[in-house]
Each structure stands twice: as C-alpha cells, then as structure tokens.
C-alpha cells in the first residue's frame, strides 16, 4: 500500500536525483543542482510505502495553476513497478490539479502510453498545431 503526497518536506531529493540521472532516459546525466532548480519551480508528488515511509515514486508538474500544466519526471522505483503505482501517482497529480480548471495537461513519453491512457490522456488530436524549440 502506498500514500501519495504533494508535501515537499517529504521528498527524498537525493533518491529522486539518483533515479532520474541514472535510470530515466529523458534525464540521464542531469545534475543535482539542475534537479533541485526544476523541483523548486514545480509541484512535486511523492509516492511513499505506507509502512516504511520510504519513497518509491515521483512525479513533477510545471503549471501556472490557471490554464496549463506539463506533467514530467514520472518515475517509479524498479522494485515497486508492476503494481499500479505509476497510474496511481499520475491520477493523484491529475486530481490535485483538477480544482484549478486547467485547459490542458500535457506530457511526453516514449514508452508509457498505456499508463497515461488509463487515466484519460490521449494522443494529440491535432499534432500539426504543436511546435517545439529545443531538443526533440
């Protein structure tokens, strides 16, 4: 059983940095300073084992809390995968954002489309409208 919290005091920052900088394809090599800066400007969610309190998952949301949010850095510890924790973590972030009445929440993934589809995310209906600047 897991508890999901947006309390920044509970986050295990060294563990989150270790996960992302060594095991997440999108963040390999990210420095601790860069991770701390990213976290400081975001809403952060941790998933904690109910008995031990140990952090087993993380998700970060960049938002203006009015119209838009970007869900990123979703990570579940290897030993906790396969039990629905990733889906629960993303659902908790979505539910936390719900009162803001955001127009959209976006994300990008190479390999977890099924996790996000379970809670309502869909491919862009008009991807030709979207553009990006920077790494693809």
Short mmCIF file of C-alpha atoms in Angstrom, two decimals:
data_model
loop_
_atom_site.label_atom_id
_atom_site.label_comp_id
_atom_site.label_asym_id
_atom_site.label_seq_id
_atom_site.Cartn_x
_atom_site.Cartn_y
_atom_site.Cartn_z
CA UNK A 1 0.00 0.00 0.00
CA UNK A 2 1.23 3.47 -0.89
CA UNK A 3 0.47 7.03 0.10
CA UNK A 4 0.84 9.84 -2.42
CA UNK A 5 1.66 13.31 -1.14
CA UNK A 6 2.44 16.75 -2.54
CA UNK A 7 4.23 17.73 0.67
CA UNK A 8 7.69 18.98 -0.42
CA UNK A 9 9.16 18.24 3.02
CA UNK A 10 8.68 14.50 2.43
CA UNK A 11 10.63 14.34 -0.83
CA UNK A 12 13.86 12.33 -0.80
CA UNK A 13 15.75 14.63 -3.17
CA UNK A 14 18.98 12.58 -3.34
CA UNK A 15 16.96 9.46 -4.20
CA UNK A 16 14.91 11.31 -6.84
CA UNK A 17 18.10 12.68 -8.39
CA UNK A 18 19.70 9.22 -8.39
CA UNK A 19 16.67 7.68 -10.10
CA UNK A 20 16.36 10.32 -12.78
CA UNK A 21 20.03 10.99 -13.50
CA UNK A 22 20.96 7.32 -13.84
CA UNK A 23 17.83 5.40 -14.86
CA UNK A 24 15.42 7.73 -16.68
CA UNK A 25 16.13 8.01 -20.40
CA UNK A 26 14.93 11.63 -20.50
CA UNK A 27 17.05 12.87 -17.58
CA UNK A 28 20.28 10.84 -17.64
CA UNK A 29 23.17 12.97 -16.54
CA UNK A 30 21.00 15.71 -15.02
CA UNK A 31 22.96 17.37 -12.23
CA UNK A 32 21.68 17.60 -8.68
CA UNK A 33 21.68 21.41 -8.94
CA UNK A 34 19.55 21.24 -12.11
CA UNK A 35 17.15 18.78 -10.45
CA UNK A 36 16.81 20.95 -7.36
CA UNK A 37 16.11 24.01 -9.53
CA UNK A 38 13.49 22.09 -11.51
CA UNK A 39 11.82 20.91 -8.33
CA UNK A 40 11.83 24.41 -6.81
CA UNK A 41 9.74 25.72 -9.70
CA UNK A 42 7.27 22.84 -9.77
CA UNK A 43 4.59 20.94 -7.91
CA UNK A 44 6.18 17.71 -6.75
CA UNK A 45 4.49 14.45 -5.84
CA UNK A 46 5.98 11.54 -3.95
CA UNK A 47 4.67 8.01 -3.55
CA UNK A 48 5.60 6.51 -0.19
CA UNK A 49 5.33 2.99 1.16
CA UNK A 50 2.61 3.16 3.82
CA UNK A 51 4.52 1.17 6.44
CA UNK A 52 8.15 2.22 5.95
CA UNK A 53 7.58 5.74 4.64
CA UNK A 54 10.25 5.07 2.02
CA UNK A 55 9.76 6.95 -1.24
CA UNK A 56 9.08 4.65 -4.20
CA UNK A 57 7.81 7.10 -6.83
CA UNK A 58 7.99 10.68 -8.01
CA UNK A 59 6.22 12.99 -10.44
CA UNK A 60 6.68 16.67 -11.20
CA UNK A 61 4.21 19.18 -12.65
CA UNK A 62 5.06 22.56 -14.12
CA UNK A 63 1.97 24.76 -14.06
CA UNK A 64 0.63 28.28 -13.89
CA UNK A 65 -2.26 26.84 -11.82
CA UNK A 66 -4.73 28.63 -14.09
CA UNK A 67 -4.62 27.36 -17.67
CA UNK A 68 -1.82 24.87 -18.33
CA UNK A 69 0.31 22.10 -16.84
CA UNK A 70 3.16 19.91 -18.05
CA UNK A 71 3.49 16.53 -16.34
CA UNK A 72 7.06 15.28 -16.32
CA UNK A 73 9.72 13.27 -14.48
CA UNK A 74 7.27 10.48 -13.61
CA UNK A 75 9.35 7.68 -12.11
CA UNK A 76 8.59 4.53 -10.12
CA UNK A 77 11.42 2.64 -8.41
CA UNK A 78 12.21 -0.60 -10.21
CA UNK A 79 11.30 -2.70 -7.17
CA UNK A 80 7.84 -1.09 -6.98
CA UNK A 81 6.86 -1.43 -10.64
CA UNK A 82 4.05 -3.61 -11.90
CA UNK A 83 1.58 -2.86 -9.11
CA UNK A 84 -0.21 0.21 -10.50
CA UNK A 85 1.85 2.76 -8.60
CA UNK A 86 2.66 4.81 -11.70
CA UNK A 87 -1.02 5.03 -12.61
CA UNK A 88 -1.94 5.96 -9.03
CA UNK A 89 0.79 8.61 -8.91
CA UNK A 90 -0.32 10.25 -12.16
CA UNK A 91 -4.00 10.05 -11.12
CA UNK A 92 -3.16 11.79 -7.85
CA UNK A 93 -1.34 14.57 -9.73
CA UNK A 94 -4.29 14.93 -12.12
CA UNK A 95 -6.74 15.07 -9.21
CA UNK A 96 -4.59 17.64 -7.39
CA UNK A 97 -4.71 19.85 -10.49
CA UNK A 98 -8.45 19.43 -11.06
CA UNK A 99 -9.61 22.38 -8.88
CA UNK A 100 -7.50 24.77 -10.97
CA UNK A 101 -9.74 24.25 -14.01
CA UNK A 102 -6.77 23.92 -16.37
CA UNK A 103 -7.42 23.99 -20.08
CA UNK A 104 -4.91 21.19 -20.70
CA UNK A 105 -2.28 18.99 -19.14
CA UNK A 106 0.43 17.76 -21.50
CA UNK A 107 3.17 15.17 -21.24
CA UNK A 108 5.60 13.34 -23.47
CA UNK A 109 6.58 9.69 -23.25
CA UNK A 110 8.47 7.16 -25.35
CA UNK A 111 7.14 4.06 -23.66
CA UNK A 112 4.34 4.57 -21.11
CA UNK A 113 1.33 5.48 -23.24
CA UNK A 114 -0.74 2.72 -21.61
CA UNK A 115 -0.14 4.08 -18.12
CA UNK A 116 -1.36 7.53 -19.08
CA UNK A 117 -4.28 6.28 -21.19
CA UNK A 118 -5.70 4.51 -18.10
CA UNK A 119 -6.44 7.90 -16.53
CA UNK A 120 -7.67 9.73 -19.60
CA UNK A 121 -4.64 11.01 -21.51
CA UNK A 122 -4.94 10.71 -25.29
CA UNK A 123 -2.65 11.38 -28.23
CA UNK A 124 -2.85 14.95 -29.55
CA UNK A 125 -5.85 15.26 -31.84
CA UNK A 126 -4.07 17.87 -33.98
CA UNK A 127 -0.34 17.35 -33.55
CA UNK A 128 0.32 19.54 -36.57
CA UNK A 129 -0.67 22.56 -34.43
CA UNK A 130 2.10 21.95 -31.92
CA UNK A 131 5.68 23.12 -32.23
CA UNK A 132 8.74 22.90 -30.04
CA UNK A 133 12.01 24.69 -29.59
CA UNK A 134 15.00 22.74 -28.36
CA UNK A 135 15.84 19.07 -28.23
CA UNK A 136 13.36 16.78 -29.95
#
